[in-house]
CSV table of N, CA and C and ligand atoms in Angstrom, one decimal:
chain,number,residue,atom,x,y,z
A,27,MET,N,139.7,107.6,114.0
A,27,MET,CA,139.3,108.2,112.7
A,27,MET,C,140.0,107.4,111.6
A,28,PRO,N,139.3,107.3,110.5
A,28,PRO,CA,139.8,106.6,109.3
A,28,PRO,C,140.8,107.4,108.6
A,29,VAL,N,141.7,106.7,107.9
A,29,VAL,CA,142.6,107.4,107.0
A,29,VAL,C,142.0,107.4,105.6
A,30,TYR,N,142.0,108.6,105.0
A,30,TYR,CA,141.5,108.7,103.6
A,30,TYR,C,142.6,109.2,102.8
A,31,GLU,N,142.5,108.9,101.5
A,31,GLU,CA,143.4,109.5,100.5
A,31,GLU,C,142.8,110.6,99.8
A,32,PHE,N,143.6,111.6,99.6
A,32,PHE,CA,143.1,112.8,98.9
A,32,PHE,C,144.0,113.1,97.7
A,33,GLU,N,143.5,113.6,96.7
A,33,GLU,CA,144.3,114.0,95.5
A,33,GLU,C,144.0,115.4,95.1
A,34,CYS,N,145.1,116.2,95.0
A,34,CYS,CA,144.9,117.6,94.6
A,34,CYS,C,144.9,117.7,93.1
A,35,SER,N,144.7,118.8,92.6
A,35,SER,CA,144.6,119.0,91.1
A,35,SER,C,146.0,118.8,90.5
A,36,ASP,N,147.0,118.8,91.2
A,36,ASP,CA,148.3,118.5,90.7
A,36,ASP,C,148.6,117.0,90.7
A,37,GLY,N,147.8,116.2,91.3
A,37,GLY,CA,147.9,114.8,91.3
A,37,GLY,C,148.7,114.3,92.5
A,38,HIS,N,149.0,115.1,93.4
A,38,HIS,CA,149.6,114.6,94.7
A,38,HIS,C,148.6,113.8,95.5
A,39,ILE,N,149.1,112.7,96.0
A,39,ILE,CA,148.2,111.9,96.9
A,39,ILE,C,148.6,112.2,98.3
A,40,THR,N,147.7,112.5,99.1
A,40,THR,CA,147.9,112.8,100.5
A,40,THR,C,147.0,111.9,101.4
A,41,GLU,N,147.6,111.2,102.3
A,41,GLU,CA,146.8,110.5,103.2
A,41,GLU,C,146.7,111.2,104.5
A,42,GLN,N,145.4,111.4,104.9
A,42,GLN,CA,145.2,112.1,106.1
A,42,GLN,C,144.1,111.5,107.0
A,43,LEU,N,144.2,111.7,108.2
A,43,LEU,CA,143.2,111.3,109.1
A,43,LEU,C,142.2,112.4,109.2
A,44,VAL,N,141.0,112.0,108.8
A,44,VAL,CA,139.9,113.0,108.8
A,44,VAL,C,138.6,112.4,109.4
A,45,ARG,N,137.8,113.3,109.7
A,45,ARG,CA,136.5,112.8,110.2
A,45,ARG,C,135.7,112.2,109.0
A,46,MET,N,134.8,111.3,109.4
A,46,MET,CA,133.8,110.8,108.4
A,46,MET,C,133.1,112.0,107.8
A,47,GLY,N,132.9,112.0,106.5
A,47,GLY,CA,132.1,113.1,105.9
A,47,GLY,C,133.0,114.2,105.4
A,48,THR,N,134.2,114.2,105.7
A,48,THR,CA,135.1,115.2,105.1
A,48,THR,C,135.3,114.9,103.7
A,49,LYS,N,135.1,115.9,102.9
A,49,LYS,CA,135.2,115.7,101.4
A,49,LYS,C,136.5,116.2,100.8
A,50,SER,N,137.1,117.2,101.4
A,50,SER,CA,138.3,117.7,100.9
A,50,SER,C,139.2,118.2,102.0
A,51,THR,N,140.5,118.3,101.6
A,51,THR,CA,141.4,118.8,102.5
A,51,THR,C,142.5,119.6,101.8
A,52,ARG,N,143.6,119.9,102.4
A,52,ARG,CA,144.6,120.6,101.8
A,52,ARG,C,145.7,119.6,101.4
A,53,CYS,N,146.3,119.8,100.2
A,53,CYS,CA,147.4,118.9,99.8
A,53,CYS,C,148.6,119.3,100.7
A,54,SER,N,149.3,118.3,101.2
A,54,SER,CA,150.4,118.5,102.1
A,54,SER,C,151.6,119.0,101.3
A,55,LYS,N,151.6,118.8,100.0
A,55,LYS,CA,152.8,119.2,99.2
A,55,LYS,C,152.6,120.6,98.6
A,56,CYS,N,151.5,120.9,98.0
A,56,CYS,CA,151.3,122.2,97.4
A,56,CYS,C,150.3,123.1,98.0
A,57,ASN,N,149.6,122.5,99.0
A,57,ASN,CA,148.6,123.3,99.7
A,57,ASN,C,147.4,123.7,98.9
A,58,LYS,N,147.2,123.0,97.8
A,58,LYS,CA,146.0,123.2,97.1
A,58,LYS,C,144.9,122.4,97.7
A,59,ARG,N,143.7,122.6,97.3
A,59,ARG,CA,142.6,121.8,97.8
A,59,ARG,C,142.7,120.4,97.2
A,60,ALA,N,142.5,119.4,98.0
A,60,ALA,CA,142.6,118.0,97.5
A,60,ALA,C,141.3,117.3,97.8
A,61,LYS,N,140.8,116.6,96.9
A,61,LYS,CA,139.5,115.9,97.0
A,61,LYS,C,139.7,114.5,97.5
A,62,LYS,N,138.8,114.0,98.2
A,62,LYS,CA,138.9,112.7,98.7
A,62,LYS,C,138.7,111.6,97.6
A,63,ILE,N,139.6,110.7,97.7
A,63,ILE,CA,139.5,109.5,96.7
A,63,ILE,C,138.7,108.4,97.4
A,64,ILE,N,137.6,108.0,96.8
A,64,ILE,CA,136.9,106.9,97.3
A,64,ILE,C,137.5,105.6,96.9
A,65,SER,N,138.1,104.9,97.8
A,65,SER,CA,138.6,103.6,97.5
A,65,SER,C,137.5,102.6,97.5
A,66,GLN,N,137.8,101.5,96.9
A,66,GLN,CA,136.8,100.4,96.9
A,66,GLN,C,136.7,99.7,98.2
A,67,CYS,N,137.6,100.0,99.1
A,67,CYS,CA,137.7,99.2,100.3
A,67,CYS,C,136.4,99.0,101.0
A,68,SER,N,135.8,100.0,101.4
A,68,SER,CA,134.7,99.9,102.4
A,68,SER,C,133.3,100.3,101.8
A,69,PHE,N,133.3,100.8,100.6
A,69,PHE,CA,132.0,101.4,100.2
A,69,PHE,C,131.2,100.4,99.4
A,70,ASP,N,131.8,99.5,98.7
A,70,ASP,CA,131.0,98.6,97.9
A,70,ASP,C,131.0,97.2,98.4
A,71,LEU,N,131.0,97.0,99.6
A,71,LEU,CA,131.1,95.7,100.2
A,71,LEU,C,129.8,95.0,100.5
A,72,LYS,N,128.8,95.3,99.8
A,72,LYS,CA,127.6,94.6,100.0
A,72,LYS,C,127.5,93.4,99.1
A,73,GLY,N,126.9,92.4,99.6
A,73,GLY,CA,126.7,91.2,98.8
A,73,GLY,C,127.7,90.1,99.0
A,74,GLY,N,128.6,90.4,99.8
A,74,GLY,CA,129.5,89.3,100.3
A,74,GLY,C,130.4,88.8,99.1
A,75,GLY,N,130.8,89.6,98.2
A,75,GLY,CA,131.7,89.1,97.1
A,75,GLY,C,133.1,89.6,97.4
A,76,TRP,N,133.5,89.6,98.6
A,76,TRP,CA,134.8,90.2,98.9
A,76,TRP,C,135.8,89.1,99.1
A,77,TYR,N,135.9,88.2,98.2
A,77,TYR,CA,136.9,87.1,98.4
A,77,TYR,C,138.0,87.1,97.4
A,78,ALA,N,137.7,87.5,96.2
A,78,ALA,CA,138.6,87.2,95.1
A,78,ALA,C,139.5,88.4,94.9
A,79,ASP,N,140.7,88.1,94.4
A,79,ASP,CA,141.6,89.1,94.1
A,79,ASP,C,141.2,89.8,92.8
A,80,GLY,N,140.4,89.1,92.0
A,80,GLY,CA,140.0,89.7,90.8
A,80,GLY,C,139.0,90.8,90.9
A,81,TYR,N,138.8,91.2,92.1
A,81,TYR,CA,137.8,92.2,92.4
A,81,TYR,C,138.5,93.6,92.4
A,82,SER,N,139.1,93.9,91.3
A,82,SER,CA,139.9,95.1,91.2
A,82,SER,C,138.9,96.3,91.1
A,83,SER,N,139.5,97.5,91.2
A,83,SER,CA,138.7,98.6,91.2
A,83,SER,C,137.7,98.7,90.1
A,84,LYS,N,136.5,99.0,90.4
A,84,LYS,CA,135.4,99.0,89.4
A,84,LYS,C,135.6,100.1,88.4
A,85,GLY,N,135.3,99.8,87.2
A,85,GLY,CA,135.4,100.8,86.2
A,85,GLY,C,136.7,101.0,85.5
A,86,SER,N,137.8,100.7,86.3
A,86,SER,CA,139.1,100.9,85.7
A,86,SER,C,139.5,99.7,84.8
A,87,LYS,N,138.7,98.7,84.7
A,87,LYS,CA,139.0,97.6,83.9
A,87,LYS,C,138.9,97.9,82.4
A,88,SER,N,137.9,98.5,82.1
A,88,SER,CA,137.7,98.9,80.7
A,88,SER,C,138.6,100.1,80.3
A,89,SER,N,139.7,99.8,79.7
A,89,SER,CA,140.6,100.9,79.4
A,89,SER,C,140.4,101.4,78.0
A,90,LYS,N,139.1,101.3,77.5
A,90,LYS,CA,138.9,101.8,76.2
A,90,LYS,C,138.9,103.4,76.2
A,91,LYS,N,139.4,103.9,75.2
A,91,LYS,CA,139.3,105.3,75.1
A,91,LYS,C,138.4,105.7,73.9
A,92,SER,N,137.5,106.5,74.1
A,92,SER,CA,136.6,106.9,73.1
A,92,SER,C,137.3,108.0,72.3
A,93,ASP,N,138.2,107.6,71.5
A,93,ASP,CA,139.0,108.5,70.7
A,93,ASP,C,138.9,108.2,69.3
B,104,LIG,ZN1,149.4,118.9,95.6
């Protein structure tokens, strides 16, 4: 089974072994519901552009705040 990261509403990150398709689990620290964090590792690997280090997490590059 794959290891996924989950984040609860308090911001705790929990790594858990879960089945494919599991969307949420319990935080191991506060026992609240924690949602799965989709990492960029295996989901956007189409197109064969998986070589550069500059391929950092999508979306987080633009740190503009609409404020
Ligand atoms: Zn928590």
